C-alpha positions as YAML, in Angstrom:
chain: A
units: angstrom
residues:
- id: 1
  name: UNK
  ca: [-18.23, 3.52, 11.87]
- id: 2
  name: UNK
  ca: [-18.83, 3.69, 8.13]
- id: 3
  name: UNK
  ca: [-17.01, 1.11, 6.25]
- id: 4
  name: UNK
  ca: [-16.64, 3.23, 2.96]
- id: 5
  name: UNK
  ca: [-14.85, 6.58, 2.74]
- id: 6
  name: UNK
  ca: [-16.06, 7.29, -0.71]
- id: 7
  name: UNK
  ca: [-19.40, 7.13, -1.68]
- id: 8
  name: UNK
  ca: [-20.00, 8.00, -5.62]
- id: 9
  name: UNK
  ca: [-23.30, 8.64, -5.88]
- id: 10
  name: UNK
  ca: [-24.71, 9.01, -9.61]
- id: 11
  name: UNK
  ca: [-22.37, 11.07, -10.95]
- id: 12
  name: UNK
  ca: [-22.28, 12.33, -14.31]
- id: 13
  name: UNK
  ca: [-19.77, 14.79, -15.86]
- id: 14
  name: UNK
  ca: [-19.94, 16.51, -19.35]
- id: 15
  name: UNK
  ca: [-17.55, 18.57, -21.60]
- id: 16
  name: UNK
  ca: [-19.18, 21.06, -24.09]
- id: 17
  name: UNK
  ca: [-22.25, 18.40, -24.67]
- id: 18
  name: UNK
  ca: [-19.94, 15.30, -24.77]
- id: 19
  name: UNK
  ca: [-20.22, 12.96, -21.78]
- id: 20
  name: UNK
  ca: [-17.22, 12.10, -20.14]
- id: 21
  name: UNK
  ca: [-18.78, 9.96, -17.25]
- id: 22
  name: UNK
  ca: [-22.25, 8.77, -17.22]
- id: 23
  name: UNK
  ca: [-24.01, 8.01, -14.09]
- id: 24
  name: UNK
  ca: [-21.40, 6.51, -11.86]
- id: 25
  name: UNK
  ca: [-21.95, 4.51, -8.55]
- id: 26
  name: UNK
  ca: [-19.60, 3.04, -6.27]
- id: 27
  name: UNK
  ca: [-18.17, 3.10, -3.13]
- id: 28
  name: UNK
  ca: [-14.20, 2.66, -2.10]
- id: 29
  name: UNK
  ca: [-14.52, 0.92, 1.33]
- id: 30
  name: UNK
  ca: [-11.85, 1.75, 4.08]
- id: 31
  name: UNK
  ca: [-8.51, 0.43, 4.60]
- id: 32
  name: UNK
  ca: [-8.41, -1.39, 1.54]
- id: 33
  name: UNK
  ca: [-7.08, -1.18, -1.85]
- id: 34
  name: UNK
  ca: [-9.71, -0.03, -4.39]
- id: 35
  name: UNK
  ca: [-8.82, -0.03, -8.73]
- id: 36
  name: UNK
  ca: [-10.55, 2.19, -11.14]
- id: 37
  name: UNK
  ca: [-9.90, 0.21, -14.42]
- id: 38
  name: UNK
  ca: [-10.94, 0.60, -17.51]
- id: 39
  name: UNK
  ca: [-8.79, 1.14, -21.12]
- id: 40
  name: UNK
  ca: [-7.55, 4.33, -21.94]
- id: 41
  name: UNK
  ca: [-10.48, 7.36, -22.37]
- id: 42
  name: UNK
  ca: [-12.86, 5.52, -20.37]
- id: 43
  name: UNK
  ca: [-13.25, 8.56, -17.88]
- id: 44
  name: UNK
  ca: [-11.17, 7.36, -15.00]
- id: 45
  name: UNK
  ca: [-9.22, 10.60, -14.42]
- id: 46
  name: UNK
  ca: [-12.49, 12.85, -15.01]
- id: 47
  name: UNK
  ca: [-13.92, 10.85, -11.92]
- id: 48
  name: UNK
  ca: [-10.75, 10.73, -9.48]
- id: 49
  name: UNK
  ca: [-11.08, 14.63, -10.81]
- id: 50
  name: UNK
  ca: [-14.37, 14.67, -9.47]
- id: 51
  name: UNK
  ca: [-13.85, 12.88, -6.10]
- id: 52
  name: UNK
  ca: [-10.96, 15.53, -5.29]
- id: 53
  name: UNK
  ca: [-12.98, 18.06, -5.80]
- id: 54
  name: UNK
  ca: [-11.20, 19.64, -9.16]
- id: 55
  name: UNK
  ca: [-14.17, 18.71, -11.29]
- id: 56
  name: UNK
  ca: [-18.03, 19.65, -10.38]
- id: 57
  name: UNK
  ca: [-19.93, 16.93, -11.42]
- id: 58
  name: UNK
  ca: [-22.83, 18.23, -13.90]
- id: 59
  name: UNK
  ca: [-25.26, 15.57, -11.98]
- id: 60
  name: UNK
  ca: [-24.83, 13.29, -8.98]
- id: 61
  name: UNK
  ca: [-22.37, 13.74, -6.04]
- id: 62
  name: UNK
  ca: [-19.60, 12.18, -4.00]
- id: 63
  name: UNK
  ca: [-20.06, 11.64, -0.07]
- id: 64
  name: UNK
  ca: [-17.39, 11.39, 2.06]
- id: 65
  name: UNK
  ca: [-17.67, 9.33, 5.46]
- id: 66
  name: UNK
  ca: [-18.40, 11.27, 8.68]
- id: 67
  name: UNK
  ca: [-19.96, 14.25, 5.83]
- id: 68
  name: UNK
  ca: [-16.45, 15.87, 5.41]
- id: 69
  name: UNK
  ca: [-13.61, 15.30, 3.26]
- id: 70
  name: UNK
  ca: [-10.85, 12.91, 4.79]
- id: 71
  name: UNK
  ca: [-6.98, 14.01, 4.71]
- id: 72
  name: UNK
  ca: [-6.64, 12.77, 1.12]
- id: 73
  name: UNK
  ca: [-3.13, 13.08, -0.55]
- id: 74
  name: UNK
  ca: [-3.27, 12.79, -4.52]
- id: 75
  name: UNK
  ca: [-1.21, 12.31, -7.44]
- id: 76
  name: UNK
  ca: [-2.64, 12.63, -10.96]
- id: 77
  name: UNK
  ca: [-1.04, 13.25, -14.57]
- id: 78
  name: UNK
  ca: [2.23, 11.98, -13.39]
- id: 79
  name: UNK
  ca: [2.40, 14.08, -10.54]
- id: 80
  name: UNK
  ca: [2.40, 18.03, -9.65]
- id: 81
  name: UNK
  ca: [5.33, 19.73, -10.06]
- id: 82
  name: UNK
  ca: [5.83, 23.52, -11.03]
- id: 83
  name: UNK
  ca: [8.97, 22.84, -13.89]
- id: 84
  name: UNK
  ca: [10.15, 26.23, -12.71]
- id: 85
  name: UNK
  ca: [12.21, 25.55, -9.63]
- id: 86
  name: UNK
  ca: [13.83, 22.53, -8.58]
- id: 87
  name: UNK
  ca: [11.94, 19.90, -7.29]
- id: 88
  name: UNK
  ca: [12.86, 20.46, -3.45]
- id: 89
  name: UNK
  ca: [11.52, 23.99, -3.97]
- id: 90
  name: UNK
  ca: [8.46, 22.53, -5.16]
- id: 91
  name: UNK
  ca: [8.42, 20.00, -1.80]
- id: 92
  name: UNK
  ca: [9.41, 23.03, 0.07]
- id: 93
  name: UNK
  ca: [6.20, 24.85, -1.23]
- id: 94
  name: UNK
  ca: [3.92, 22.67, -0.53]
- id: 95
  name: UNK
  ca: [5.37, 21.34, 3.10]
- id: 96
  name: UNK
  ca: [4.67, 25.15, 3.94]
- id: 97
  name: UNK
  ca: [1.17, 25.04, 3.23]
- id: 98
  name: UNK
  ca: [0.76, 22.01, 4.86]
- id: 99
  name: UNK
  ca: [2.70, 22.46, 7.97]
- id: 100
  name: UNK
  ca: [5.21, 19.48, 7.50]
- id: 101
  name: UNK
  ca: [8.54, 19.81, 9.02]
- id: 102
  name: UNK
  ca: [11.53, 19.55, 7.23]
- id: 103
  name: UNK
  ca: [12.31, 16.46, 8.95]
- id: 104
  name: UNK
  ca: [8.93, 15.05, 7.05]
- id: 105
  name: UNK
  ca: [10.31, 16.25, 3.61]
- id: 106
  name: UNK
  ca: [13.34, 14.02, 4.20]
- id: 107
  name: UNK
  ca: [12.10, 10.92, 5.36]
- id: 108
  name: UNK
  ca: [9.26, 11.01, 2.87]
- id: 109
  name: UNK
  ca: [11.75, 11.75, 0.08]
- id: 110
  name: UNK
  ca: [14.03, 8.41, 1.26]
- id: 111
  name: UNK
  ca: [11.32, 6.49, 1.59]
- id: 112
  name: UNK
  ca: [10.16, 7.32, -2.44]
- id: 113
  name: UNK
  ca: [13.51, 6.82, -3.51]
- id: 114
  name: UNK
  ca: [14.88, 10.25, -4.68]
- id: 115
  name: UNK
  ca: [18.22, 10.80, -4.24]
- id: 116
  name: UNK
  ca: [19.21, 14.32, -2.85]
- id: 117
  name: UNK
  ca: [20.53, 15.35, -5.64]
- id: 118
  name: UNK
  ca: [18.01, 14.52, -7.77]
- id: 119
  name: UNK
  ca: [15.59, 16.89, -6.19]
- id: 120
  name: UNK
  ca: [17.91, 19.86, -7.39]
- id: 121
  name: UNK
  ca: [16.60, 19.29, -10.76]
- id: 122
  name: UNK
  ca: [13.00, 20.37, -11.74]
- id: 123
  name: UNK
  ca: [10.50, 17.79, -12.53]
- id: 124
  name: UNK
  ca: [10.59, 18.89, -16.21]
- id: 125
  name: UNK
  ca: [13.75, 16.63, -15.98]
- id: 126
  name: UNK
  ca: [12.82, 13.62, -14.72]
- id: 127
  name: UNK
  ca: [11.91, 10.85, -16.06]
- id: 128
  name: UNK
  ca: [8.06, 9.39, -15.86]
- id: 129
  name: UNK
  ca: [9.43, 6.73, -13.40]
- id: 130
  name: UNK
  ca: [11.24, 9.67, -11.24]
- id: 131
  name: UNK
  ca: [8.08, 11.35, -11.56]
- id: 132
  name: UNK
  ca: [5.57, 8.86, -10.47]
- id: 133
  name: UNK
  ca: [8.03, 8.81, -7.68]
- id: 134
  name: UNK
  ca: [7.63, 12.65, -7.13]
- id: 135
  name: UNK
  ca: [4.22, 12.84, -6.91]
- id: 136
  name: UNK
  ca: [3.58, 9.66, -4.77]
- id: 137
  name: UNK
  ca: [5.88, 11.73, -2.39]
- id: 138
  name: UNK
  ca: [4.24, 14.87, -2.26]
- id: 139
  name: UNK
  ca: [0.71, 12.84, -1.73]
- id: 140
  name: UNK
  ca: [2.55, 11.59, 1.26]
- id: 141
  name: UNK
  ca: [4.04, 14.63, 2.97]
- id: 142
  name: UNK
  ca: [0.43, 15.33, 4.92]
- id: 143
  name: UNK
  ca: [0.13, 11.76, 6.11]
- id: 144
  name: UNK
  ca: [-3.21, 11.59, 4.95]
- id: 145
  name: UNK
  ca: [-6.13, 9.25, 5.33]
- id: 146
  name: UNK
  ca: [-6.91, 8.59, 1.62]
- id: 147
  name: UNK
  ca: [-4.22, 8.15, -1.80]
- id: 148
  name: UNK
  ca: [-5.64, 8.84, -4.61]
- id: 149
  name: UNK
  ca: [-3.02, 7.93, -7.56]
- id: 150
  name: UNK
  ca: [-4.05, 8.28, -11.13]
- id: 151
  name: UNK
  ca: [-2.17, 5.79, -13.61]
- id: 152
  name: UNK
  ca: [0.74, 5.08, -10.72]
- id: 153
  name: UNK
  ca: [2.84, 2.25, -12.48]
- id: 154
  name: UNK
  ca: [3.38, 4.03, -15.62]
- id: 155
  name: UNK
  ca: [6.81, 5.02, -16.24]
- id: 156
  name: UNK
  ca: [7.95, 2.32, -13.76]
- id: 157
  name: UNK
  ca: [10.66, -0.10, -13.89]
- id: 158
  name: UNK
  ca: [9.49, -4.04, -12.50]
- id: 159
  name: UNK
  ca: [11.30, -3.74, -9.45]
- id: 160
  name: UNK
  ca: [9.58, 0.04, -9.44]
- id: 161
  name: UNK
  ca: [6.36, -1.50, -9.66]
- id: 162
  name: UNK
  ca: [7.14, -4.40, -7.05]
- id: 163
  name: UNK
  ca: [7.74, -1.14, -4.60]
- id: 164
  name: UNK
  ca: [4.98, 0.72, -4.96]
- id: 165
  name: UNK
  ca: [2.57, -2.48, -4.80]
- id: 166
  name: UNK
  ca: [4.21, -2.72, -1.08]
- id: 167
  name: UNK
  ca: [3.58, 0.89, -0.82]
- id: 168
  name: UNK
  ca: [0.09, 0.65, -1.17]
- id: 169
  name: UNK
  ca: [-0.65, -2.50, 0.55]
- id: 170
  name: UNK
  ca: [1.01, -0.90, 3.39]
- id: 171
  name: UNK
  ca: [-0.60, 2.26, 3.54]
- id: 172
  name: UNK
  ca: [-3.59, 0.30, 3.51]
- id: 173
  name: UNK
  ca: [-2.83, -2.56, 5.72]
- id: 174
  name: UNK
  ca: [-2.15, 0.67, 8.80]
- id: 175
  name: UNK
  ca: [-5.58, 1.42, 8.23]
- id: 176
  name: UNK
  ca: [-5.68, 3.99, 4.86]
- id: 177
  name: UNK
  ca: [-7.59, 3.85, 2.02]
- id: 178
  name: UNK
  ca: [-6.29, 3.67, -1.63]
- id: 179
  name: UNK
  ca: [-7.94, 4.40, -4.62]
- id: 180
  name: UNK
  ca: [-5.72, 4.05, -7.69]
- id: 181
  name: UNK
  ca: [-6.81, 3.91, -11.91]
- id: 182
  name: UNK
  ca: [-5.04, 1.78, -14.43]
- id: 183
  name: UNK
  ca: [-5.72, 0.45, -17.67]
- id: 184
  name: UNK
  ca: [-3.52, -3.17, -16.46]
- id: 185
  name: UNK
  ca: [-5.11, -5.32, -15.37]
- id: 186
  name: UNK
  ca: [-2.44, -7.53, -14.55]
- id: 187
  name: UNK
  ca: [-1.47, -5.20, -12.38]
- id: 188
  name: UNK
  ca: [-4.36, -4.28, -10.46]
- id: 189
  name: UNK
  ca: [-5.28, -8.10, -9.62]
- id: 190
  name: UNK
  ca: [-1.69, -7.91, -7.93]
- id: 191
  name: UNK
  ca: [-2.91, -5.12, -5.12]
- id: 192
  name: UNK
  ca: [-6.53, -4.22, -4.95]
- id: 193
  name: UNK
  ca: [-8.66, -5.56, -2.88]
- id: 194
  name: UNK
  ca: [-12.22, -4.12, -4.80]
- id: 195
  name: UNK
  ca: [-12.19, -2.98, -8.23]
- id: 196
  name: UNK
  ca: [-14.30, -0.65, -10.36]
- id: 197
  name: UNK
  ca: [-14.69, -1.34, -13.67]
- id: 198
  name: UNK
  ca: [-15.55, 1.29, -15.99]
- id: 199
  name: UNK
  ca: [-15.95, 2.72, -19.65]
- id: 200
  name: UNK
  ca: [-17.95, 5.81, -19.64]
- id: 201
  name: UNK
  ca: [-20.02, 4.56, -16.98]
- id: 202
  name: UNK
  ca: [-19.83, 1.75, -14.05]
- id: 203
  name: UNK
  ca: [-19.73, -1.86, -15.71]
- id: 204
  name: UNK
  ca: [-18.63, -3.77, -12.37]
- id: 205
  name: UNK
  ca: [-18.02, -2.43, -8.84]
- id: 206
  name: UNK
  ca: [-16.93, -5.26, -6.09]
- id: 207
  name: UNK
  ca: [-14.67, -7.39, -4.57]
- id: 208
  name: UNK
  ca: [-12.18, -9.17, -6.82]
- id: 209
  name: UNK
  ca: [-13.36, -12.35, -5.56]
- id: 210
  name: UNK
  ca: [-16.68, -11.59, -7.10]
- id: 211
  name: UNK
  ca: [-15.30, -10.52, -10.30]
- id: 212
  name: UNK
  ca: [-13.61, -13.96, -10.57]
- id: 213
  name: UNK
  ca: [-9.99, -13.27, -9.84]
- id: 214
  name: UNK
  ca: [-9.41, -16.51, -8.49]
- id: 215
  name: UNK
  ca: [-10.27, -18.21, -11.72]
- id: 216
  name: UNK
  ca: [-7.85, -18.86, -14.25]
- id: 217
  name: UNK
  ca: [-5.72, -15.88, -16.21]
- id: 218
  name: UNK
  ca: [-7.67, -16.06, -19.23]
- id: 219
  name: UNK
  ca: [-10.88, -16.27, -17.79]
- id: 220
  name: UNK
  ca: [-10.49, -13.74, -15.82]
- id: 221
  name: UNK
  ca: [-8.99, -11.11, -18.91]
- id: 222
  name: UNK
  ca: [-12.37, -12.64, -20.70]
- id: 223
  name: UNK
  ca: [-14.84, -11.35, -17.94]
- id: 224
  name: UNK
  ca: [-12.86, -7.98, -18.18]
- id: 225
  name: UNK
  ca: [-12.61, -7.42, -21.73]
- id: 226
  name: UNK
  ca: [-16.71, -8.46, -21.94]
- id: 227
  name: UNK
  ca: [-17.15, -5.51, -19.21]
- id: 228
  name: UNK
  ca: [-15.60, -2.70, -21.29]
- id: 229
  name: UNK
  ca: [-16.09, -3.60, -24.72]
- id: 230
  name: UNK
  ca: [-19.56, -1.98, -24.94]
- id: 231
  name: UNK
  ca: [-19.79, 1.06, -25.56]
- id: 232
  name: UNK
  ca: [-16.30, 2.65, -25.83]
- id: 233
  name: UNK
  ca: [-16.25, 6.09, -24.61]
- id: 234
  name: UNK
  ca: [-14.87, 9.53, -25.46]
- id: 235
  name: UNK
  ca: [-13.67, 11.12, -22.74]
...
């Protein structure tokens, strides 16, 4: 069996002559935790964008183990949400088009943490926290193979954050694969198991053993900081 569901293979995307991503390669191994991180504008979302399929990639490509896309569930830009209808509608919706039960809808919405009432209200007002919760949720409803969450802590309280670390490390530890981006790093040394460093392009792709994550705090933010501060990037 292939150990990597993702394979990023020299991928390079550009907006009206301005490159966005410049010849990325990495793989996200399976059943583990993988972190895009790089600061803000490094081209983290363009590439999750890319690896869902939402993007085409001007150059390069992303392979998918077995040749096929997996079941992937995915949350980006805070989460999907129409701001039309309440938010159960918008579970509703997409339930339907995945063939999820009601019964699904429920448990997956207890298990995120939205009360029932909550999901009477559209998503236009939540709050970021509620909303990260929101679209985590709806990623979930297909019980799919790979999570792709894009910037999943923001908006979070600590005890938020202490959650959705256990959420991922679960999902993983039954066998899924994660792939999550954040600028924090002291957040991503908390859950991932291989991390991809990037600004524009790939500046580190590995374990976080090899990037040094067992050496002390400030060593490690120094071998970060020295990855990313060339060239910063514009999209």
């Amino acid at each position: 069996m292939n150990q990597n569901m993702i394979d990023v293979k020299g991928v390079t995307k550009s907006f009206r002559g301005v490159v966005a991503v410049e010849n990325a390669s990495f793989v996200v191994p399976r059943g583990g935790v993988t972190a895009l991180l790089g600061p803000n504008g490094a081209g983290k979302t363009t590439t999750l964008r890319m690896i869902l399929g939402l993007a085409r990639p001007t150059s390069g490509r992303v392979a998918y183990a077995g040749g096929s896309a997996p079941r992937i569930g995915a949350s980006l830009d805070g989460g999907w949400g129409s701001g039309q209808v309440s938010a159960d509608a918008d579970w509703d919706y997409v339930a339907g088009v995945l063939g999820v039960p009601r019964s699904r809808v429920e448990e997956v919405r207890e298990y995120v943490g939205l009360r029932a009432g909550d999901m009477r209200k559209p998503v236009t007002k939540f709050s970021t926290g509620m909303r990260q919760r929101h679209g985590l949720g709806i990623a979930l409803l297909g019980e799919p193979d790979v999570l792709i969450l894009d910037e999943p802590v923001n908006g979070l309280d600590p005890e938020g954050i202490r959650w959705l670390r256990g959420v991922m490390r679960s999902f993983a530890d039954r066998g899924g694969t994660v792939l999550l981006s954040s600028h924090l790093l002291g957040e991503v040394e908390h859950v991932a198991d291989h991390l991809v460093v990037v600004n524009k392009t790939v500046r580190f792709a590995g374990s976080v053993d090899e990037l040094g994550v067992g050496a002390g705090r400030g060593e490690l933010e120094g071998q970060y900081f020295s990855l990313v501060g060339a060239g910063r990037s514009a999209a």
